[in-house]
Amino acid sequence: SSGINAEYGDTFHHKTLEAGEYTFCFSNEFSTFAHKTVYFDLDLGDESTDIGLDEDGGAHATALTQLESSAYAIHESLRLVVDYQNHHRLKERIGREIAEYLCERVQNWSIGQTVLIVIVAFGQVFMLRKLFDKPAARGGGGKVGI
């Protein structure tokens, strides 16, 4: 454990220099009440040593056949497509969470506005009824006018 601290930011990249087990530790020290979601993607191993290079980084004694070269190129292209898909899924999920949060806030604001409109409507009806009540009901008791 190297104690790497990535508190803020969109992405964090780390390349390990030693083989072995690694531990992830996620902290929620900034906001203990808010819900947090963490996404991470692990790229394990260096695939460039699989085909075309030996352990020392030199070329193999045998050359790759055209079929092996094509298969390797297809493999690399598909790996790149999977990386793009993962990145797209992550951005889509983040956008969806933002949209759902915004929808919830707008809905709560709308409910509050609706309640306020109903309260004001009842208040206006009460005030109008009180204004047009008979004078005897208001406690005036006497005749008004001629």
PDB file of C-alpha atoms in Angstrom:
ATOM      1  CA  SER A   1       0.000   0.000   0.000  1.00  0.00           C
ATOM      2  CA  SER A   2       1.574   3.240  -1.144  1.00  0.00           C
ATOM      3  CA  GLY A   3      -0.997   5.550   0.433  1.00  0.00           C
ATOM      4  CA  ILE A   4      -2.016   7.194  -2.827  1.00  0.00           C
ATOM      5  CA  ASN A   5      -4.660   9.814  -2.185  1.00  0.00           C
ATOM      6  CA  ALA A   6      -6.968  10.786  -5.046  1.00  0.00           C
ATOM      7  CA  GLU A   7      -9.577  12.907  -3.299  1.00  0.00           C
ATOM      8  CA  TYR A   8     -10.984  14.778  -6.251  1.00  0.00           C
ATOM      9  CA  GLY A   9     -11.033  14.332  -9.960  1.00  0.00           C
ATOM     10  CA  ASP A  10     -12.538  12.481 -12.802  1.00  0.00           C
ATOM     11  CA  THR A  11      -9.976   9.733 -13.236  1.00  0.00           C
ATOM     12  CA  PHE A  12      -6.891   8.427 -11.552  1.00  0.00           C
ATOM     13  CA  HIS A  13      -4.245   6.270 -13.220  1.00  0.00           C
ATOM     14  CA  HIS A  14      -1.605   4.267 -11.402  1.00  0.00           C
ATOM     15  CA  LYS A  15       0.927   1.843 -12.839  1.00  0.00           C
ATOM     16  CA  THR A  16       2.298  -0.688 -10.414  1.00  0.00           C
ATOM     17  CA  LEU A  17       6.006  -1.346 -10.384  1.00  0.00           C
ATOM     18  CA  GLU A  18       5.977  -4.462  -8.220  1.00  0.00           C
ATOM     19  CA  ALA A  19       4.006  -7.683  -8.530  1.00  0.00           C
ATOM     20  CA  GLY A  20       1.795  -8.675  -5.621  1.00  0.00           C
ATOM     21  CA  GLU A  21      -1.485  -7.937  -3.922  1.00  0.00           C
ATOM     22  CA  TYR A  22      -2.806  -4.402  -3.793  1.00  0.00           C
ATOM     23  CA  THR A  23      -5.534  -2.943  -1.591  1.00  0.00           C
ATOM     24  CA  PHE A  24      -8.092  -0.268  -2.451  1.00  0.00           C
ATOM     25  CA  CYS A  25      -9.317   2.028   0.297  1.00  0.00           C
ATOM     26  CA  PHE A  26     -12.192   4.435  -0.345  1.00  0.00           C
ATOM     27  CA  SER A  27     -12.885   7.221   2.119  1.00  0.00           C
ATOM     28  CA  ASN A  28     -16.099   9.172   2.625  1.00  0.00           C
ATOM     29  CA  GLU A  29     -14.626  11.729   4.999  1.00  0.00           C
ATOM     30  CA  PHE A  30     -15.874  14.808   3.136  1.00  0.00           C
ATOM     31  CA  SER A  31     -19.571  13.976   3.302  1.00  0.00           C
ATOM     32  CA  THR A  32     -20.827  11.235   5.565  1.00  0.00           C
ATOM     33  CA  PHE A  33     -24.494  11.890   4.731  1.00  0.00           C
ATOM     34  CA  ALA A  34     -24.408  11.914   0.932  1.00  0.00           C
ATOM     35  CA  HIS A  35     -24.473   8.718  -1.082  1.00  0.00           C
ATOM     36  CA  LYS A  36     -21.300   8.083  -3.060  1.00  0.00           C
ATOM     37  CA  THR A  37     -20.683   5.783  -6.002  1.00  0.00           C
ATOM     38  CA  VAL A  38     -17.187   4.783  -7.036  1.00  0.00           C
ATOM     39  CA  TYR A  39     -16.326   3.301 -10.415  1.00  0.00           C
ATOM     40  CA  PHE A  40     -13.020   1.728 -11.200  1.00  0.00           C
ATOM     41  CA  ASP A  41     -11.553  -0.324 -14.001  1.00  0.00           C
ATOM     42  CA  LEU A  42      -8.508  -2.524 -13.614  1.00  0.00           C
ATOM     43  CA  ASP A  43      -6.174  -3.258 -16.503  1.00  0.00           C
ATOM     44  CA  LEU A  44      -4.210  -6.299 -15.444  1.00  0.00           C
ATOM     45  CA  GLY A  45      -0.919  -7.139 -17.056  1.00  0.00           C
ATOM     46  CA  ASP A  46       0.956  -5.731 -19.991  1.00  0.00           C
ATOM     47  CA  GLU A  47      -0.330  -7.443 -23.108  1.00  0.00           C
ATOM     48  CA  SER A  48       2.464  -6.132 -25.300  1.00  0.00           C
ATOM     49  CA  THR A  49       4.699  -8.964 -23.998  1.00  0.00           C
ATOM     50  CA  ASP A  50       2.205 -11.652 -25.066  1.00  0.00           C
ATOM     51  CA  ILE A  51       3.049 -11.669 -28.763  1.00  0.00           C
ATOM     52  CA  GLY A  52       6.043 -10.343 -30.605  1.00  0.00           C
ATOM     53  CA  LEU A  53       8.399  -9.783 -27.671  1.00  0.00           C
ATOM     54  CA  ASP A  54      10.199 -12.128 -25.348  1.00  0.00           C
ATOM     55  CA  GLU A  55      10.905 -11.626 -21.633  1.00  0.00           C
ATOM     56  CA  ASP A  56      13.934  -9.397 -22.282  1.00  0.00           C
ATOM     57  CA  GLY A  57      12.047  -7.102 -24.645  1.00  0.00           C
ATOM     58  CA  GLY A  58      13.753  -8.460 -27.785  1.00  0.00           C
ATOM     59  CA  ALA A  59      12.125 -10.044 -30.828  1.00  0.00           C
ATOM     60  CA  HIS A  60      11.214 -13.721 -30.785  1.00  0.00           C
ATOM     61  CA  ALA A  61      13.430 -16.092 -32.662  1.00  0.00           C
ATOM     62  CA  THR A  62      10.521 -16.950 -34.972  1.00  0.00           C
ATOM     63  CA  ALA A  63       8.642 -14.375 -36.949  1.00  0.00           C
ATOM     64  CA  LEU A  64       4.868 -14.094 -36.618  1.00  0.00           C
ATOM     65  CA  THR A  65       2.856 -15.566 -39.411  1.00  0.00           C
ATOM     66  CA  GLN A  66       0.377 -13.389 -41.231  1.00  0.00           C
ATOM     67  CA  LEU A  67      -2.486 -15.176 -39.434  1.00  0.00           C
ATOM     68  CA  GLU A  68      -0.933 -14.552 -36.024  1.00  0.00           C
ATOM     69  CA  SER A  69      -0.333 -10.905 -36.865  1.00  0.00           C
ATOM     70  CA  SER A  70      -3.930 -10.458 -38.017  1.00  0.00           C
ATOM     71  CA  ALA A  71      -5.254 -12.206 -34.902  1.00  0.00           C
ATOM     72  CA  TYR A  72      -3.118  -9.968 -32.702  1.00  0.00           C
ATOM     73  CA  ALA A  73      -4.305  -6.824 -34.516  1.00  0.00           C
ATOM     74  CA  ILE A  74      -7.943  -7.920 -34.120  1.00  0.00           C
ATOM     75  CA  HIS A  75      -7.326  -8.654 -30.432  1.00  0.00           C
ATOM     76  CA  GLU A  76      -5.861  -5.180 -29.867  1.00  0.00           C
ATOM     77  CA  SER A  77      -8.741  -3.539 -31.750  1.00  0.00           C
ATOM     78  CA  LEU A  78     -11.331  -5.426 -29.713  1.00  0.00           C
ATOM     79  CA  ARG A  79      -9.543  -4.535 -26.487  1.00  0.00           C
ATOM     80  CA  LEU A  80      -9.680  -0.878 -27.502  1.00  0.00           C
ATOM     81  CA  VAL A  81     -13.410  -1.217 -28.279  1.00  0.00           C
ATOM     82  CA  VAL A  82     -14.037  -2.726 -24.833  1.00  0.00           C
ATOM     83  CA  ASP A  83     -12.140   0.175 -23.216  1.00  0.00           C
ATOM     84  CA  TYR A  84     -14.256   2.689 -25.166  1.00  0.00           C
ATOM     85  CA  GLN A  85     -17.454   0.866 -24.181  1.00  0.00           C
ATOM     86  CA  ASN A  86     -16.489   0.893 -20.504  1.00  0.00           C
ATOM     87  CA  HIS A  87     -15.685   4.597 -20.701  1.00  0.00           C
ATOM     88  CA  HIS A  88     -19.002   5.288 -22.462  1.00  0.00           C
ATOM     89  CA  ARG A  89     -20.965   3.255 -19.877  1.00  0.00           C
ATOM     90  CA  LEU A  90     -19.276   5.178 -17.072  1.00  0.00           C
ATOM     91  CA  LYS A  91     -20.080   8.582 -18.589  1.00  0.00           C
ATOM     92  CA  GLU A  92     -23.647   7.444 -19.320  1.00  0.00           C
ATOM     93  CA  ARG A  93     -24.134   6.317 -15.713  1.00  0.00           C
ATOM     94  CA  ILE A  94     -22.737   9.569 -14.331  1.00  0.00           C
ATOM     95  CA  GLY A  95     -25.051  11.552 -16.602  1.00  0.00           C
ATOM     96  CA  ARG A  96     -28.010   9.446 -15.544  1.00  0.00           C
ATOM     97  CA  GLU A  97     -27.266   9.982 -11.849  1.00  0.00           C
ATOM     98  CA  ILE A  98     -27.056  13.733 -12.403  1.00  0.00           C
ATOM     99  CA  ALA A  99     -30.343  13.694 -14.335  1.00  0.00           C
ATOM    100  CA  GLU A 100     -32.102  11.641 -11.646  1.00  0.00           C
ATOM    101  CA  TYR A 101     -30.849  13.976  -8.915  1.00  0.00           C
ATOM    102  CA  LEU A 102     -32.036  16.994 -10.887  1.00  0.00           C
ATOM    103  CA  CYS A 103     -35.406  15.337 -11.534  1.00  0.00           C
ATOM    104  CA  GLU A 104     -35.845  14.677  -7.815  1.00  0.00           C
ATOM    105  CA  ARG A 105     -35.021  18.296  -6.950  1.00  0.00           C
ATOM    106  CA  VAL A 106     -37.433  19.630  -9.597  1.00  0.00           C
ATOM    107  CA  GLN A 107     -40.156  17.271  -8.378  1.00  0.00           C
ATOM    108  CA  ASN A 108     -39.704  18.371  -4.758  1.00  0.00           C
ATOM    109  CA  TRP A 109     -39.779  22.038  -5.807  1.00  0.00           C
ATOM    110  CA  SER A 110     -42.955  21.413  -7.831  1.00  0.00           C
ATOM    111  CA  ILE A 111     -44.653  19.683  -4.900  1.00  0.00           C
ATOM    112  CA  GLY A 112     -43.742  22.635  -2.672  1.00  0.00           C
ATOM    113  CA  GLN A 113     -45.128  25.095  -5.211  1.00  0.00           C
ATOM    114  CA  THR A 114     -48.351  23.077  -5.535  1.00  0.00           C
ATOM    115  CA  VAL A 115     -48.846  23.019  -1.758  1.00  0.00           C
ATOM    116  CA  LEU A 116     -48.206  26.771  -1.618  1.00  0.00           C
ATOM    117  CA  ILE A 117     -50.761  27.445  -4.392  1.00  0.00           C
ATOM    118  CA  VAL A 118     -53.407  25.340  -2.590  1.00  0.00           C
ATOM    119  CA  ILE A 119     -52.753  27.153   0.707  1.00  0.00           C
ATOM    120  CA  VAL A 120     -53.009  30.569  -0.996  1.00  0.00           C
ATOM    121  CA  ALA A 121     -56.227  29.498  -2.781  1.00  0.00           C
ATOM    122  CA  PHE A 122     -57.857  28.422   0.496  1.00  0.00           C
ATOM    123  CA  GLY A 123     -56.672  31.638   2.141  1.00  0.00           C
ATOM    124  CA  GLN A 124     -58.201  33.735  -0.633  1.00  0.00           C
ATOM    125  CA  VAL A 125     -61.504  31.843  -0.417  1.00  0.00           C
ATOM    126  CA  PHE A 126     -61.565  32.351   3.357  1.00  0.00           C
ATOM    127  CA  MET A 127     -60.816  36.069   3.029  1.00  0.00           C
ATOM    128  CA  LEU A 128     -63.483  36.574   0.340  1.00  0.00           C
ATOM    129  CA  ARG A 129     -66.102  34.724   2.393  1.00  0.00           C
ATOM    130  CA  LYS A 130     -65.238  36.823   5.416  1.00  0.00           C
ATOM    131  CA  LEU A 131     -65.472  39.999   3.334  1.00  0.00           C
ATOM    132  CA  PHE A 132     -68.951  39.187   2.011  1.00  0.00           C
ATOM    133  CA  ASP A 133     -70.460  37.799   5.251  1.00  0.00           C
ATOM    134  CA  LYS A 134     -73.623  39.462   6.525  1.00  0.00           C
ATOM    135  CA  PRO A 135     -72.990  42.338   8.939  1.00  0.00           C
ATOM    136  CA  ALA A 136     -74.945  40.585  11.710  1.00  0.00           C
ATOM    137  CA  ALA A 137     -72.668  37.555  11.427  1.00  0.00           C
ATOM    138  CA  ARG A 138     -69.630  39.823  11.757  1.00  0.00           C
ATOM    139  CA  GLY A 139     -70.913  41.215  15.033  1.00  0.00           C
ATOM    140  CA  GLY A 140     -72.100  44.593  13.707  1.00  0.00           C
ATOM    141  CA  GLY A 141     -75.647  43.946  14.852  1.00  0.00           C
ATOM    142  CA  GLY A 142     -77.190  47.164  13.506  1.00  0.00           C
ATOM    143  CA  LYS A 143     -78.694  48.165  10.216  1.00  0.00           C
ATOM    144  CA  VAL A 144     -76.604  49.955   7.728  1.00  0.00           C
ATOM    145  CA  GLY A 145     -77.942  52.364   5.200  1.00  0.00           C
ATOM    146  CA  ILE A 146     -81.191  54.326   5.019  1.00  0.00           C
TER     147      ILE A 146
END
